[in-house]
JSON list of C-alpha atoms in Angstrom, two decimals:
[
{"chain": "A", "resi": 1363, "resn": "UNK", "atom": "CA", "xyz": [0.00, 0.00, 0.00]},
{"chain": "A", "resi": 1364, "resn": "UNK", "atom": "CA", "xyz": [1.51, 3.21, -1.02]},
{"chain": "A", "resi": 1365, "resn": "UNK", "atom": "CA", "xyz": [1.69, 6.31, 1.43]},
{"chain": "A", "resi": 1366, "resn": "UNK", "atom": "CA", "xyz": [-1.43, 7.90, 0.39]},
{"chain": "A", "resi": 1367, "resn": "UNK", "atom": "CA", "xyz": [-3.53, 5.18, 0.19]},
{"chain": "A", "resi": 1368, "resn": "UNK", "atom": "CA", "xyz": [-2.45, 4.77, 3.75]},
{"chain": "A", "resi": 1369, "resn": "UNK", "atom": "CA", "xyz": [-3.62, 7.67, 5.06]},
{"chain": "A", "resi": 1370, "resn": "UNK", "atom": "CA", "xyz": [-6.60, 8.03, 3.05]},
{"chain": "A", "resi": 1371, "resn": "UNK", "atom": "CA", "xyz": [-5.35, 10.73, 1.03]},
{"chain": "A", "resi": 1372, "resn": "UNK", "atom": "CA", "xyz": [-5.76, 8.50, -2.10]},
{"chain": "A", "resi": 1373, "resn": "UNK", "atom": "CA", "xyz": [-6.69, 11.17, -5.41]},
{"chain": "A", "resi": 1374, "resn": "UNK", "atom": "CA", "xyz": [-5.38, 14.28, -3.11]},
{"chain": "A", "resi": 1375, "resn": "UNK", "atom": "CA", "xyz": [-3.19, 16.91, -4.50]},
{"chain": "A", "resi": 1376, "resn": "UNK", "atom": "CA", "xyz": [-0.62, 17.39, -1.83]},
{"chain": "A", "resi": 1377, "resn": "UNK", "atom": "CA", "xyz": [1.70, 20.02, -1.61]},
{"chain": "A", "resi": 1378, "resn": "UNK", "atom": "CA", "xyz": [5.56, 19.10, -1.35]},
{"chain": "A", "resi": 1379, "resn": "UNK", "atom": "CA", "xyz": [5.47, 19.44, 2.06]},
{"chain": "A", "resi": 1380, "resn": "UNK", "atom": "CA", "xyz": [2.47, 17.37, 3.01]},
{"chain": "A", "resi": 1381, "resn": "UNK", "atom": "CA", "xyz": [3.87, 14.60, 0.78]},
{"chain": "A", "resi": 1382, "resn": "UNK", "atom": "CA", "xyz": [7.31, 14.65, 2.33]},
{"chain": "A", "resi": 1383, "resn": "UNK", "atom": "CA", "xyz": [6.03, 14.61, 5.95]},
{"chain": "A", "resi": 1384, "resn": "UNK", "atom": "CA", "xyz": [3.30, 11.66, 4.99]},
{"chain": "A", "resi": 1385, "resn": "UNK", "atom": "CA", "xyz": [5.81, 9.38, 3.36]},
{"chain": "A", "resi": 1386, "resn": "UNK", "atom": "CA", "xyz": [8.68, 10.39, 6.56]},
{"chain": "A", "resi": 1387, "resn": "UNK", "atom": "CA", "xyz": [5.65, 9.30, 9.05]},
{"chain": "A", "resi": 1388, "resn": "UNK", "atom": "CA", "xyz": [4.63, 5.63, 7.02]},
{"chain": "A", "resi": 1389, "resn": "UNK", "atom": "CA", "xyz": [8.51, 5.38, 7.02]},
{"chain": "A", "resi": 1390, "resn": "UNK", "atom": "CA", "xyz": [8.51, 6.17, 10.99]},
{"chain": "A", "resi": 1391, "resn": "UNK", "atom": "CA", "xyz": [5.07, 4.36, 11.59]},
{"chain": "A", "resi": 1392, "resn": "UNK", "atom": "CA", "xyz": [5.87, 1.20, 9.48]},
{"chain": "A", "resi": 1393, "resn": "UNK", "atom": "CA", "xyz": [2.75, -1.31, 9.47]},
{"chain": "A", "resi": 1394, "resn": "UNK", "atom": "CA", "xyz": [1.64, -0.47, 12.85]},
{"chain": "A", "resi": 1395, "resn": "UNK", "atom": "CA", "xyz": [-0.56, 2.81, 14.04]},
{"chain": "A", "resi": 1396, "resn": "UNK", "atom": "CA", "xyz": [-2.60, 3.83, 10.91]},
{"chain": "A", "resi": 1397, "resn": "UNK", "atom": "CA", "xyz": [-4.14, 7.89, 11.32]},
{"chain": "A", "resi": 1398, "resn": "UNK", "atom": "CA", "xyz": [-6.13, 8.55, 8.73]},
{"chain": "A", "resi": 1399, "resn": "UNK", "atom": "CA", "xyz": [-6.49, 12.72, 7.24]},
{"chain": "A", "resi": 1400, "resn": "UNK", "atom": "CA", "xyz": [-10.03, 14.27, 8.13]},
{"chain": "A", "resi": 1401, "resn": "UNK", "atom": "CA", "xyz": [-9.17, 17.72, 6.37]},
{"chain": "A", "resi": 1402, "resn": "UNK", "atom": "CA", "xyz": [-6.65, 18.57, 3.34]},
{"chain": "A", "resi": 1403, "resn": "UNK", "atom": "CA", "xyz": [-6.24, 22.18, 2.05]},
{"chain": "A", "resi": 1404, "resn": "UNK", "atom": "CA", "xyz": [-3.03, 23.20, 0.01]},
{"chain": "A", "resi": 1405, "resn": "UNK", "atom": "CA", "xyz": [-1.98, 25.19, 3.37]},
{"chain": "A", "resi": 1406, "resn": "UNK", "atom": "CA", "xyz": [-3.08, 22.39, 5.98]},
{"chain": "A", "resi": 1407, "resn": "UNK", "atom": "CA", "xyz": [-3.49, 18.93, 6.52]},
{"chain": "A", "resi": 1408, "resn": "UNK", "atom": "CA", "xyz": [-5.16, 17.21, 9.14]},
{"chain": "A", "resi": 1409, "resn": "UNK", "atom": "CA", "xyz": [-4.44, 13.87, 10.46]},
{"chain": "A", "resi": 1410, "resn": "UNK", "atom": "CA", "xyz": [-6.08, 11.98, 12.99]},
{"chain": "A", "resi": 1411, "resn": "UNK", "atom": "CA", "xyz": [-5.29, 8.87, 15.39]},
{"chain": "A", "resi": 1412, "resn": "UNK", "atom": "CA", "xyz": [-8.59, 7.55, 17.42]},
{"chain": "A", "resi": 1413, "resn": "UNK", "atom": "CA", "xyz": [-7.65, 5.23, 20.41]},
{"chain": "A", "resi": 1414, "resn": "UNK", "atom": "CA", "xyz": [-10.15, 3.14, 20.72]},
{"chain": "A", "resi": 1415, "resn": "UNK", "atom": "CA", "xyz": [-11.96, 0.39, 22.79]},
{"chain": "A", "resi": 1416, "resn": "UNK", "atom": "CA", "xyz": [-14.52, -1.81, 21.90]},
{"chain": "A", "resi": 1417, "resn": "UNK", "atom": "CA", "xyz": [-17.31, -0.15, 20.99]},
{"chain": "A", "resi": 1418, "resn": "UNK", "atom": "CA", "xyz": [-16.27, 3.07, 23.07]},
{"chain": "A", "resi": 1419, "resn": "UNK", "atom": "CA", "xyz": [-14.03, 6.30, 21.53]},
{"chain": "A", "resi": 1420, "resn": "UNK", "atom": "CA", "xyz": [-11.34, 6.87, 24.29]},
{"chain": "A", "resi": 1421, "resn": "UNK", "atom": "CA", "xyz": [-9.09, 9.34, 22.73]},
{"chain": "A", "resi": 1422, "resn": "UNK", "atom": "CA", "xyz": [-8.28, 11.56, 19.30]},
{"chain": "A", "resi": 1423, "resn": "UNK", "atom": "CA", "xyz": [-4.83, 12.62, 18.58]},
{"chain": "A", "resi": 1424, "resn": "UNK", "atom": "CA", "xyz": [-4.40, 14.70, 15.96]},
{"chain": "A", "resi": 1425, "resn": "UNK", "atom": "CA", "xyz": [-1.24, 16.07, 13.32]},
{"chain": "A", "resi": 1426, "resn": "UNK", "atom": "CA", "xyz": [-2.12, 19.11, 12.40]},
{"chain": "A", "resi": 1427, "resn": "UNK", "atom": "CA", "xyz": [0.54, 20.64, 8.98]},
{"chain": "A", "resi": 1428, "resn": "UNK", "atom": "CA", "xyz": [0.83, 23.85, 7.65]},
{"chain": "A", "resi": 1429, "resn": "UNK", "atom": "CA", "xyz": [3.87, 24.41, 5.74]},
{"chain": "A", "resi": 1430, "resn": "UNK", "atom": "CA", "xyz": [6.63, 22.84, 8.27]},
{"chain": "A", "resi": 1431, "resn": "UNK", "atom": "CA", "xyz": [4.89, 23.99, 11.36]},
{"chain": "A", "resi": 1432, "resn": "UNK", "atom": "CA", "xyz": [3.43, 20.69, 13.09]},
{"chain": "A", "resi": 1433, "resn": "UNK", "atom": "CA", "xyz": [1.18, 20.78, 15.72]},
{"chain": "A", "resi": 1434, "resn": "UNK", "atom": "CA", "xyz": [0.19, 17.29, 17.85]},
{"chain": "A", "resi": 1435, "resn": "UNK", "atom": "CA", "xyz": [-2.19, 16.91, 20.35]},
{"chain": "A", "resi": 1436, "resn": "UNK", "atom": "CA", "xyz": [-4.88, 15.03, 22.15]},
{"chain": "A", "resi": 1437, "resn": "UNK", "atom": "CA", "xyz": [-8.12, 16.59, 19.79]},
{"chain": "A", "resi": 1438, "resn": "UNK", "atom": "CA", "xyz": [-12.07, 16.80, 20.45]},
{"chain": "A", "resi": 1439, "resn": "UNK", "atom": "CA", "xyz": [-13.51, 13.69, 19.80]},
{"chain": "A", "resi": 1440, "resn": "UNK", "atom": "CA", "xyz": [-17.00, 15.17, 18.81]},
{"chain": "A", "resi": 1441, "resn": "UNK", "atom": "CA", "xyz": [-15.34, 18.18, 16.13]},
{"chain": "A", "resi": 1442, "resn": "UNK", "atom": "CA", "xyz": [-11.33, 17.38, 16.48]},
{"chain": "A", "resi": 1443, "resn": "UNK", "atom": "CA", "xyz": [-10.94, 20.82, 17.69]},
{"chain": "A", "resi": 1444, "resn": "UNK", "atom": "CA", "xyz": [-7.25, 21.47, 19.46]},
{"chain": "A", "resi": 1445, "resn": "UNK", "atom": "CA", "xyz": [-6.84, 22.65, 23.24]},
{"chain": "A", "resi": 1446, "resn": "UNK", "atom": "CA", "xyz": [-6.59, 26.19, 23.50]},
{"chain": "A", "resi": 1447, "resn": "UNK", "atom": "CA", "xyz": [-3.71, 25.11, 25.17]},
{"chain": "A", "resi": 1448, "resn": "UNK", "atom": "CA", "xyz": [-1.22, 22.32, 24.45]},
{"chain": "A", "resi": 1449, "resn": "UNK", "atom": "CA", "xyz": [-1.82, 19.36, 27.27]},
{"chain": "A", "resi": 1450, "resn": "UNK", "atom": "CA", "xyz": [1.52, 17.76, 28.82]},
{"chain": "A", "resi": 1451, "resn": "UNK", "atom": "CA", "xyz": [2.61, 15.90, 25.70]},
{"chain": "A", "resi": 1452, "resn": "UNK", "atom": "CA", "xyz": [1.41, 18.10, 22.94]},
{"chain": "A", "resi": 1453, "resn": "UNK", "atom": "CA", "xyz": [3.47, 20.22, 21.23]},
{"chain": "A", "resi": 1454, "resn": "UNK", "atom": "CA", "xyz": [4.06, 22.57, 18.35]},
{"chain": "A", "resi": 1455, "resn": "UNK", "atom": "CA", "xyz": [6.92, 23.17, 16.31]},
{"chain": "A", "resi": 1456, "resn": "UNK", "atom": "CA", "xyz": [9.17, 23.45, 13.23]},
{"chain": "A", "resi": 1457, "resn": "UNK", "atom": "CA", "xyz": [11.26, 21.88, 11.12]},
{"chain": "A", "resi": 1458, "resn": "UNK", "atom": "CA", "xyz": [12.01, 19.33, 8.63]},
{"chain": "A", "resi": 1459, "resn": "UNK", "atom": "CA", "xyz": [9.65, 16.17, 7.56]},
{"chain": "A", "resi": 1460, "resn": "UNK", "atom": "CA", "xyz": [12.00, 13.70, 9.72]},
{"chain": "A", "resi": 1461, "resn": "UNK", "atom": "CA", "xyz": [12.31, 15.61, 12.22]},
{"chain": "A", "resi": 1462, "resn": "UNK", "atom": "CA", "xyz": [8.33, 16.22, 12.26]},
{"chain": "A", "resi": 1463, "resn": "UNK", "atom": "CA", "xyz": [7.45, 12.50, 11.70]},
{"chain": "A", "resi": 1464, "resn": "UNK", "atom": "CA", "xyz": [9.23, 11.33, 14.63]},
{"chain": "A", "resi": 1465, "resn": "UNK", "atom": "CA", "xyz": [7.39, 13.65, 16.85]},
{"chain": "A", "resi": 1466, "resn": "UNK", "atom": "CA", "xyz": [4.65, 12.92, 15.60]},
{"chain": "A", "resi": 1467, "resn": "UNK", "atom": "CA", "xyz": [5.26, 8.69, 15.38]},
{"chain": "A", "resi": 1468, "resn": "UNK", "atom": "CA", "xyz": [6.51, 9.67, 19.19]},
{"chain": "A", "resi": 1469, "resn": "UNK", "atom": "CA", "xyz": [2.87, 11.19, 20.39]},
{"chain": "A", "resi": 1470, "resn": "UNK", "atom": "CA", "xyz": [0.79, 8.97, 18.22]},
{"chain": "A", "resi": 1471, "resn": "UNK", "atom": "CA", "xyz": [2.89, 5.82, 19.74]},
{"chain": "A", "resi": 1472, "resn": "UNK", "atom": "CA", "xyz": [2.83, 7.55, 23.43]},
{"chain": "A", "resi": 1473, "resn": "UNK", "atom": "CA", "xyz": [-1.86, 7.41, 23.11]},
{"chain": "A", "resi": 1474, "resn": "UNK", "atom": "CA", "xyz": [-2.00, 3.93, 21.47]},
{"chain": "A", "resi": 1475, "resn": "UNK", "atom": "CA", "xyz": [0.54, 2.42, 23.37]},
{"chain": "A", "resi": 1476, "resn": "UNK", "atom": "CA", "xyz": [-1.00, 3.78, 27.28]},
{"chain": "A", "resi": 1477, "resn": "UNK", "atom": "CA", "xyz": [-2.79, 0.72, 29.24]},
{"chain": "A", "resi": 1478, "resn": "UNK", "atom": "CA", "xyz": [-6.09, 1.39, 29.45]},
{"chain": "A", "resi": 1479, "resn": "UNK", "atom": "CA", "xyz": [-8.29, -0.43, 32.36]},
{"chain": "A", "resi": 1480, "resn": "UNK", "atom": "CA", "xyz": [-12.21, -0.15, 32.85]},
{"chain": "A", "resi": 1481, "resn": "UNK", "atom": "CA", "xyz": [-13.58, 0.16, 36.69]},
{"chain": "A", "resi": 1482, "resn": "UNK", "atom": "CA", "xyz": [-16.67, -1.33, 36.94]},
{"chain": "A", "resi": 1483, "resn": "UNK", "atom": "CA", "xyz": [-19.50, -1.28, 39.56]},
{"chain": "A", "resi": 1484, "resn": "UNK", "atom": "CA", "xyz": [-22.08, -3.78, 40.29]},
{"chain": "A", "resi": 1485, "resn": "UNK", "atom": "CA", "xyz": [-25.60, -4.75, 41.70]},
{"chain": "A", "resi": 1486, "resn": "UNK", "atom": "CA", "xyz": [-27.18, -8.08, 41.52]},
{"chain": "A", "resi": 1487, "resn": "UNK", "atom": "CA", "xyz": [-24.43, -8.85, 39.21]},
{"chain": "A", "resi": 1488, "resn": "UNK", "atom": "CA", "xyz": [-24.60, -7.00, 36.41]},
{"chain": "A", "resi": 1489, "resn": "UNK", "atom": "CA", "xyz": [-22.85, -3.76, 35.19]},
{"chain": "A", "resi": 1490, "resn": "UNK", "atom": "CA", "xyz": [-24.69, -0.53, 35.95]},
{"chain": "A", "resi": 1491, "resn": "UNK", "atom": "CA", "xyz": [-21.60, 1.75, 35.89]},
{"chain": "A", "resi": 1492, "resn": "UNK", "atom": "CA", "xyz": [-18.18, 1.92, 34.04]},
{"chain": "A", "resi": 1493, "resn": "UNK", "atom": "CA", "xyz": [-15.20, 3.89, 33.73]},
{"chain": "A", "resi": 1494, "resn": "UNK", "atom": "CA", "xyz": [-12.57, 3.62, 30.91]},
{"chain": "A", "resi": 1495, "resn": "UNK", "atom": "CA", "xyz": [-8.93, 5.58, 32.28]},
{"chain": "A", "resi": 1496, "resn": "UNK", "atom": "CA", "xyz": [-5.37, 5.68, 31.54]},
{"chain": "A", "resi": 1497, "resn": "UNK", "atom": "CA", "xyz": [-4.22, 3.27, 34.04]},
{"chain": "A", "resi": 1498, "resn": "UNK", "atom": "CA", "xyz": [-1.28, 5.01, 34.51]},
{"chain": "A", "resi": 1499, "resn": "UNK", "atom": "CA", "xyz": [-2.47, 7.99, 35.13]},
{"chain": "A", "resi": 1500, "resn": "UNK", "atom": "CA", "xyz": [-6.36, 7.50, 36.09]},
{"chain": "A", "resi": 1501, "resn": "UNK", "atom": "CA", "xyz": [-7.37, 10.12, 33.95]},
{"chain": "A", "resi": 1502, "resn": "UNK", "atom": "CA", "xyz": [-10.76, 9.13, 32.79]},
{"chain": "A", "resi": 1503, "resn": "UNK", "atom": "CA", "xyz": [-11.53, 8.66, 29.00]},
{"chain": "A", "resi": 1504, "resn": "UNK", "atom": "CA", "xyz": [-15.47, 7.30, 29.06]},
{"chain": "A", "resi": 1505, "resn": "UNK", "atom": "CA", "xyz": [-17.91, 6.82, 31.49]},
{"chain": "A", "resi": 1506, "resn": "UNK", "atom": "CA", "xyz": [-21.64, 5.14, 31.17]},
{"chain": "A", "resi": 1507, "resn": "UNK", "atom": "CA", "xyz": [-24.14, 5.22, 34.41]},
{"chain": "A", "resi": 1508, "resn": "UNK", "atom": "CA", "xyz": [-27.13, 3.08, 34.02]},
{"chain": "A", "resi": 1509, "resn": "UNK", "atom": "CA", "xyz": [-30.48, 4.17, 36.79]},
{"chain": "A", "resi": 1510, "resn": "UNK", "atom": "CA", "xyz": [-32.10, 1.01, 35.60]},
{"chain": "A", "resi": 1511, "resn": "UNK", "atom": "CA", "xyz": [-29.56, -1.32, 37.02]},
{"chain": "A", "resi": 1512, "resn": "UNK", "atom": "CA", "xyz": [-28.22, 1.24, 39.76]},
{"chain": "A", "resi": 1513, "resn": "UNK", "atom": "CA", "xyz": [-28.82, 0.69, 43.80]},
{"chain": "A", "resi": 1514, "resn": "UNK", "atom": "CA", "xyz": [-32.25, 2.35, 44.91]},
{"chain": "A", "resi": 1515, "resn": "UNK", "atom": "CA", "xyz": [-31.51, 5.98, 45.82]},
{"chain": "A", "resi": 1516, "resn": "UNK", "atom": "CA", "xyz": [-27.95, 5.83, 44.58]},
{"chain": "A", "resi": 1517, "resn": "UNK", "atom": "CA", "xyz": [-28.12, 8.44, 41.77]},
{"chain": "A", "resi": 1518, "resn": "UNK", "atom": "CA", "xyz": [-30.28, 10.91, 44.12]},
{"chain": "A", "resi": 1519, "resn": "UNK", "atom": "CA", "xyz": [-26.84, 10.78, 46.17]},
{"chain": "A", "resi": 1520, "resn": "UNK", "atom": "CA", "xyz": [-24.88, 11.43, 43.32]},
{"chain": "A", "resi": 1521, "resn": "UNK", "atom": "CA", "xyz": [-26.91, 14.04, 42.17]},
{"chain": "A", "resi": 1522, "resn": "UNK", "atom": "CA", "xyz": [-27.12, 15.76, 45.67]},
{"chain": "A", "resi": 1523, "resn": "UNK", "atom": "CA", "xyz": [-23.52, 15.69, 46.05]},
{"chain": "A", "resi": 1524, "resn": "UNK", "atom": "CA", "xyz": [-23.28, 16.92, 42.64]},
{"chain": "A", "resi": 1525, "resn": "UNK", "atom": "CA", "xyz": [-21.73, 14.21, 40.64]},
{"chain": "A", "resi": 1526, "resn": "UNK", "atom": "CA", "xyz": [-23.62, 15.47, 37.87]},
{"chain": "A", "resi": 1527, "resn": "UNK", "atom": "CA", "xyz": [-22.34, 17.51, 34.48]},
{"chain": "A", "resi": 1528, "resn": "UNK", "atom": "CA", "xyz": [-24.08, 18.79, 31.67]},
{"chain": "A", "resi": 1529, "resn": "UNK", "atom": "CA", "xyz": [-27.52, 17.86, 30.82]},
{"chain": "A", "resi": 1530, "resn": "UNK", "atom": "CA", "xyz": [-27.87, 15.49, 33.91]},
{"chain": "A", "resi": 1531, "resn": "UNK", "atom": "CA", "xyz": [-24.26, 13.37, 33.18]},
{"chain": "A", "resi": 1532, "resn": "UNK", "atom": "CA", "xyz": [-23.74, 10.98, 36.35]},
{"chain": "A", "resi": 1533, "resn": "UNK", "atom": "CA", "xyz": [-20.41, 11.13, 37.33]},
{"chain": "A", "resi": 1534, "resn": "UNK", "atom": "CA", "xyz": [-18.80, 7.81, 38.31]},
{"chain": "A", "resi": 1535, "resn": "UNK", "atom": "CA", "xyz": [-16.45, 9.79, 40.56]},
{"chain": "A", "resi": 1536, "resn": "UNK", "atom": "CA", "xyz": [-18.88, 9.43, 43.31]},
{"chain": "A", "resi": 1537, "resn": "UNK", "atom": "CA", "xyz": [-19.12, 5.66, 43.56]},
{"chain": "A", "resi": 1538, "resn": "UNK", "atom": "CA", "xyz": [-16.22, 4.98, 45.54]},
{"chain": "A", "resi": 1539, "resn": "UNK", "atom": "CA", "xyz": [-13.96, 2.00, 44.47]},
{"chain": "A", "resi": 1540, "resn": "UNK", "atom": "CA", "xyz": [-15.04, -0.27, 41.58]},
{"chain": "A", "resi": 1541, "resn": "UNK", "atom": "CA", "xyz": [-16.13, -3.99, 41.79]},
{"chain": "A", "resi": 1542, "resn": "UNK", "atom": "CA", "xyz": [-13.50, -4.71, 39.49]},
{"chain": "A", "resi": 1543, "resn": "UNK", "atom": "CA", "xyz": [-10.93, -3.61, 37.19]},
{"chain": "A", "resi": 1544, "resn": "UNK", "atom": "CA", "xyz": [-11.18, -5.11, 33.77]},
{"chain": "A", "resi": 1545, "resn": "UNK", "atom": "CA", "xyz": [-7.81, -4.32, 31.64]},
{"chain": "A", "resi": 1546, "resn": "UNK", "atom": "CA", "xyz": [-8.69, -2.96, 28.37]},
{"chain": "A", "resi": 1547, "resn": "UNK", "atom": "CA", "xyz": [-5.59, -2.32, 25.83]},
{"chain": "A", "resi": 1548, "resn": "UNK", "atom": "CA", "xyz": [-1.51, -2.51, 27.04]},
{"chain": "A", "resi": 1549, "resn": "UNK", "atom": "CA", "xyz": [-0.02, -3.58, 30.05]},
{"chain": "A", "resi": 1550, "resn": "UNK", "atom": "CA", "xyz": [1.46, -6.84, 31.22]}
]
């Protein structure tokens, strides 16, 4: 498979630039972590990584190129919009196409390759709650809270303590400790 095909740029015109920095990254990435572009312009090109679970989006990281300026990131999963602010490993800079692609086979690597663990909390023996996080750093990714299966009166405490976002989110911050921890992706 050639580089465009690859990332899904097949029948794009790309500009020198985007072509050197896409066949650098397939030379960094090899066979292994496959972005695909979501936006092509002659002054930008947008690449994106999802981390995934079964069934469940945990995490976008995005390439963003304009000219030899690359910025990486974790991105919006809903519009793949960038932090206003870089996060801990994002980054933007310039340079050459190698020295671009291996940042950016570095961050994409650094999300696909983070264990990933699912706390889950049960009643009567089935899953009413669940948590996917970064096991090594318990930041959470994706959450689900189910009333139907929940303890009596449990999400009225939740609520009243105000584990609660947006349009009436339950917040599996306020359970306490899981039932179990189900790895997901990486680890031992």
């Amino acid at each position: 498979m050639d580089d465009l095909a690859w990332f899904d740029l097949e029948g794009e015109a790309l500009t020198d630039a985007q072509l050197s920095f896409v066949s650098a990254l397939r030379a960094r990435l090899r066979d292994g972590l496959r972005p695909y572009c979501v936006e092509r312009t002659d002054d930008n090109l947008l690449l994106v990584l999802d981390v995934d679970a079964p069934e469940v989006a945990l995490v976008s990281v995005g390439l963003q190129l304009r000219g030899r300026s690359l910025r990486g990131d974790r991105i919006s999963v809903h519009d793949r919009s960038f932090p206003p602010v870089p996060t801990l490993n994002g980054f933007h800079l310039d340079g050459g196409s190698p020295e671009l692609a291996a940042r950016a086979g570095d961050l994409l690597e650094w999300f696909a390759n983070r264990p990933v663990v699912r706390h889950e909390w049960l009643h009567h023996g089935q899953v009413y709650a669940d948590c996917y996080l970064f096991e090594d750093s318990s930041e959470r990714l994706a959450q689900t809270y189910r009333s139907d299966l929940a303890p009596p009166s449990e999400e009225d405490r939740l609520i009243a303590e105000r584990f609660v976002h947006g349009a009436g989110w339950i917040q599996t911050q306020g359970l306490g400790d899981p039932d179990r921890v189900v790895r997901v992706r990486g680890g031992d």
